[in-house]
mmCIF file of C-alpha atoms in Angstrom:
data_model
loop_
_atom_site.group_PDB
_atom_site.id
_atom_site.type_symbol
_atom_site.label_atom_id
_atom_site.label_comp_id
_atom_site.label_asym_id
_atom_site.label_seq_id
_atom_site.Cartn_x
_atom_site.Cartn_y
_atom_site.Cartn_z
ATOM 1 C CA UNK A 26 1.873 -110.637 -5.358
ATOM 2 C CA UNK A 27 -0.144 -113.549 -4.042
ATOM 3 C CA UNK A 28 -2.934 -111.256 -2.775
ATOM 4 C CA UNK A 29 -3.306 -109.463 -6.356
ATOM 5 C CA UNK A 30 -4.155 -112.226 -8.001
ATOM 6 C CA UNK A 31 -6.620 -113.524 -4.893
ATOM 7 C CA UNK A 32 -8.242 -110.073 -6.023
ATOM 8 C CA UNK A 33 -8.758 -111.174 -9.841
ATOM 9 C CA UNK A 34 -6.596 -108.428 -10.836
ATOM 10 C CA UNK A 35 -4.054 -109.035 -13.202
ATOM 11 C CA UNK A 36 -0.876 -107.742 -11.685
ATOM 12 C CA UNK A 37 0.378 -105.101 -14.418
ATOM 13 C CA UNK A 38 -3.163 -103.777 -14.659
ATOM 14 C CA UNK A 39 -3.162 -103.486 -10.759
ATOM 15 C CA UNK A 40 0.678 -102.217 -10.983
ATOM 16 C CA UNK A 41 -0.676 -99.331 -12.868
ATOM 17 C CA UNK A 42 -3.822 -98.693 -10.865
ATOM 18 C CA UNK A 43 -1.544 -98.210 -7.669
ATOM 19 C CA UNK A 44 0.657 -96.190 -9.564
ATOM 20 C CA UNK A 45 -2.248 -93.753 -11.511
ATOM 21 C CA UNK A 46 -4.058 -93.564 -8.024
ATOM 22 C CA UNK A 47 -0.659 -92.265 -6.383
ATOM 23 C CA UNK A 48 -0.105 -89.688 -8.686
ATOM 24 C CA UNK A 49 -3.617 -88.037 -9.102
ATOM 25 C CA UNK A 50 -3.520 -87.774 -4.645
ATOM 26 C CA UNK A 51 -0.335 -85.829 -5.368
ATOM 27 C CA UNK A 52 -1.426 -84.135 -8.033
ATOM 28 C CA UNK A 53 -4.428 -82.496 -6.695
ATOM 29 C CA UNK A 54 -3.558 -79.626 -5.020
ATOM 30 C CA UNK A 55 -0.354 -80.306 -2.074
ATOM 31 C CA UNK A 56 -1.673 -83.120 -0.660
ATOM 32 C CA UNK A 57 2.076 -85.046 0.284
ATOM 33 C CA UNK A 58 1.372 -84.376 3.615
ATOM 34 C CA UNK A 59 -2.025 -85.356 5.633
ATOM 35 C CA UNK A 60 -2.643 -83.871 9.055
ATOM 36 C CA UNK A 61 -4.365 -86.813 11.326
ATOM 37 C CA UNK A 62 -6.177 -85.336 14.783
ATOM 38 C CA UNK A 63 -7.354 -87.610 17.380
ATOM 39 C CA UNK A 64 -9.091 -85.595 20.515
ATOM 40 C CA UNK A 65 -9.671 -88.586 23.742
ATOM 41 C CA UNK A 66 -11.405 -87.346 27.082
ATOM 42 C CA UNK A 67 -8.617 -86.525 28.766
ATOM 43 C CA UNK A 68 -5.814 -86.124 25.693
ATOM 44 C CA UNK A 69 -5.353 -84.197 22.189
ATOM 45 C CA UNK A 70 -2.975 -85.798 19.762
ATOM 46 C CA UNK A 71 -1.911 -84.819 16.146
ATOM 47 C CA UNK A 72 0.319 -86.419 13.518
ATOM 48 C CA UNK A 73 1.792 -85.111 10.081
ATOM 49 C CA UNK A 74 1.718 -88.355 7.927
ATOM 50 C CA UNK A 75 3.752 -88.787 4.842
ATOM 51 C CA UNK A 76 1.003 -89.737 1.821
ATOM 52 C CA UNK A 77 2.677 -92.006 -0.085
ATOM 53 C CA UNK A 78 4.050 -94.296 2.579
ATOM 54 C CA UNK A 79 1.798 -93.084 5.697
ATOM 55 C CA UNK A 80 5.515 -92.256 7.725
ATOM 56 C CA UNK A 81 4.424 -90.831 10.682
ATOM 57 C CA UNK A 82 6.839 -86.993 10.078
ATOM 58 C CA UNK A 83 5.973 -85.400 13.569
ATOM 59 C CA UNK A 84 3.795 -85.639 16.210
ATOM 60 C CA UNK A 85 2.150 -84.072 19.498
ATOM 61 C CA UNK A 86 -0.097 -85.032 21.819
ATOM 62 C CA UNK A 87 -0.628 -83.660 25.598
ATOM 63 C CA UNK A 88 0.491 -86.816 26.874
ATOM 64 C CA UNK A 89 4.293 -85.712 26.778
ATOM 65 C CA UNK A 90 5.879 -84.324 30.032
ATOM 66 C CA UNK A 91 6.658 -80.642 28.760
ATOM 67 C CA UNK A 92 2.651 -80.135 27.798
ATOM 68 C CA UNK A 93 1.709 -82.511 30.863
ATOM 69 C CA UNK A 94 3.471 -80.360 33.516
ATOM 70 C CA UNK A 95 2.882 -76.627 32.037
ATOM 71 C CA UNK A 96 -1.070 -77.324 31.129
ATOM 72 C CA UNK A 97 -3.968 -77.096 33.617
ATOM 73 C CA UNK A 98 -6.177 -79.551 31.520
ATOM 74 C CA UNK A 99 -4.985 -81.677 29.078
ATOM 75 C CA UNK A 100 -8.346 -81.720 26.883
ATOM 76 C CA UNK A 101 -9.652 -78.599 25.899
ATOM 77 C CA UNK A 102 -8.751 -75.541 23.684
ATOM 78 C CA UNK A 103 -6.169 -74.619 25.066
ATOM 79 C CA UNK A 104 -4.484 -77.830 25.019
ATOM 80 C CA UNK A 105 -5.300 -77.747 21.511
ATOM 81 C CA UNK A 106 -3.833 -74.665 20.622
ATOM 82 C CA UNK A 107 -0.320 -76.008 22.866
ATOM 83 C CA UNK A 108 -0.593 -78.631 19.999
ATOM 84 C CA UNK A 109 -1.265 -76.798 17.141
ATOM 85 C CA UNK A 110 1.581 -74.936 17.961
ATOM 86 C CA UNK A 111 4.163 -77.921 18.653
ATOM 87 C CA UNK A 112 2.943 -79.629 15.575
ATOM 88 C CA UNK A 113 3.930 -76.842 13.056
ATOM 89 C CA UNK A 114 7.070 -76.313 15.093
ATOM 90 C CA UNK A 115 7.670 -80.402 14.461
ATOM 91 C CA UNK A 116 6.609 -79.825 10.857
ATOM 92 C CA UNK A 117 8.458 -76.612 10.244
ATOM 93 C CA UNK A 118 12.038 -78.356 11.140
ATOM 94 C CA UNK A 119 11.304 -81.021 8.881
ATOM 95 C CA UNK A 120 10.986 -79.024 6.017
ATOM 96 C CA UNK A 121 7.484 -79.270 5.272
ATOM 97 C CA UNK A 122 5.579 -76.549 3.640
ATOM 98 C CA UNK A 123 1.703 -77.403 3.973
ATOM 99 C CA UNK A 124 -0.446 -79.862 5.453
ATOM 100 C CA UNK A 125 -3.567 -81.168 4.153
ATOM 101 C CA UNK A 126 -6.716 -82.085 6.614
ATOM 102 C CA UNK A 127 -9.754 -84.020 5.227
ATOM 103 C CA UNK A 128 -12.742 -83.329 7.532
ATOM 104 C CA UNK A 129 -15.312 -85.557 7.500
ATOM 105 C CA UNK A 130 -18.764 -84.270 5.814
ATOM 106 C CA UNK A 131 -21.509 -83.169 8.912
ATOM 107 C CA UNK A 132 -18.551 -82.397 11.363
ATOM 108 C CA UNK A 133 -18.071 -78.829 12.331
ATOM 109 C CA UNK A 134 -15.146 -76.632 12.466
ATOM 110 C CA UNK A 135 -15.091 -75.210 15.827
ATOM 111 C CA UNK A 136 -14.066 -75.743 19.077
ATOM 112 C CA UNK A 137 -10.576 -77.974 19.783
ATOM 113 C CA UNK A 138 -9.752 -78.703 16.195
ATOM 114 C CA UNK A 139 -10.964 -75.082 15.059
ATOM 115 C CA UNK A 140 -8.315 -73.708 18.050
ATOM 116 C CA UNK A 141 -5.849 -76.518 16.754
ATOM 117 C CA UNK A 142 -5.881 -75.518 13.099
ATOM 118 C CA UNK A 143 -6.082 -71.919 14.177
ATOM 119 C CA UNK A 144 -2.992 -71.971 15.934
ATOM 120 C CA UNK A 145 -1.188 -74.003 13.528
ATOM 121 C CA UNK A 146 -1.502 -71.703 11.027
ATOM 122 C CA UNK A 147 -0.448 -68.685 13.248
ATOM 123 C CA UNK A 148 2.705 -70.619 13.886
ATOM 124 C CA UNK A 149 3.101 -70.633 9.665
ATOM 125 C CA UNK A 150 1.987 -74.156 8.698
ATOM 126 C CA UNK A 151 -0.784 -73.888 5.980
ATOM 127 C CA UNK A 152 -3.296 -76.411 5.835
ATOM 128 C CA UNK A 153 -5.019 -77.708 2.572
ATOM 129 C CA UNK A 154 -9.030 -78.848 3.205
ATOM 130 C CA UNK A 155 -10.904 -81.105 1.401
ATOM 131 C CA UNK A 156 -13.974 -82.623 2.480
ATOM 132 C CA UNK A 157 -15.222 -86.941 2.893
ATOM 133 C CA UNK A 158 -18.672 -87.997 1.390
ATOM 134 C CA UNK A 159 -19.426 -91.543 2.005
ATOM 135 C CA UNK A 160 -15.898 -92.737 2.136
ATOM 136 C CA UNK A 161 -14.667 -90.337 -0.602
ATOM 137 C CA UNK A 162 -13.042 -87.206 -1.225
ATOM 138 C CA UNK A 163 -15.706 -84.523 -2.616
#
């Protein structure tokens, strides 16, 4: 409460901001869920995030013993793909229908996160794209 009005934002008219900004990222196509991929030298993580709260719903990552000790290198496509497929399996027992992935504008679809995606959907997890410009959904 304290920081709203720090803002100069009344609180009701701030109240319903939240609350009209909430709905329209729902209502735009099934965006509820938000795929988050982080690729390290020597690691490939992913995370379905719930939207409205940012609850982290299931994760992977190469780091974990069972990928650690049946992959050969822990960084490239096919450590991806391991992922890809763990990550819809996560998803799939949590009920969870599609993921959405916003790529950032000049970044390419290939390679780890093209393999990643790639296999996710192959496991039967579909995946929702929208692209950033500047900080903002285009």
């Amino acid at each position: 409460p304290r920081g709203r009005w720090l803002s100069g934002i009344a609180p009701r008219s701030a109240d319903r901001a939240m609350a009209a900004s909430s709905t329209r990222s729902l209502a735009v196509g099934q965006r509820l869920h938000h795929l988050k991929v982080f690729f390290s030298n020597r690691f490939v993580y992913a995370q379905v995030t719930r939207t409205t709260d940012g609850h982290i719903l299931a994760s992977a990552s190469t780091i974990e013993k069972t990928m650690r000790d049946s992959l050969r290198n822990k960084s490239d496509k096919n450590a991806a793909a391991a992922v890809g497929k763990a990550i819809a399996a996560r998803a799939g027992s949590k009920q969870i229908t599609a993921v959405h992935f916003t790529k950032p504008r000049g970044k390419r679809f290939h390679g780890k996160l093209k393999a990643l995606i790639d296999t996710m959907r192959e496991a039967g997890l579909p995946l929702n794209f929208s692209t950033i410009a500047g900080g903002r959904e285009a």
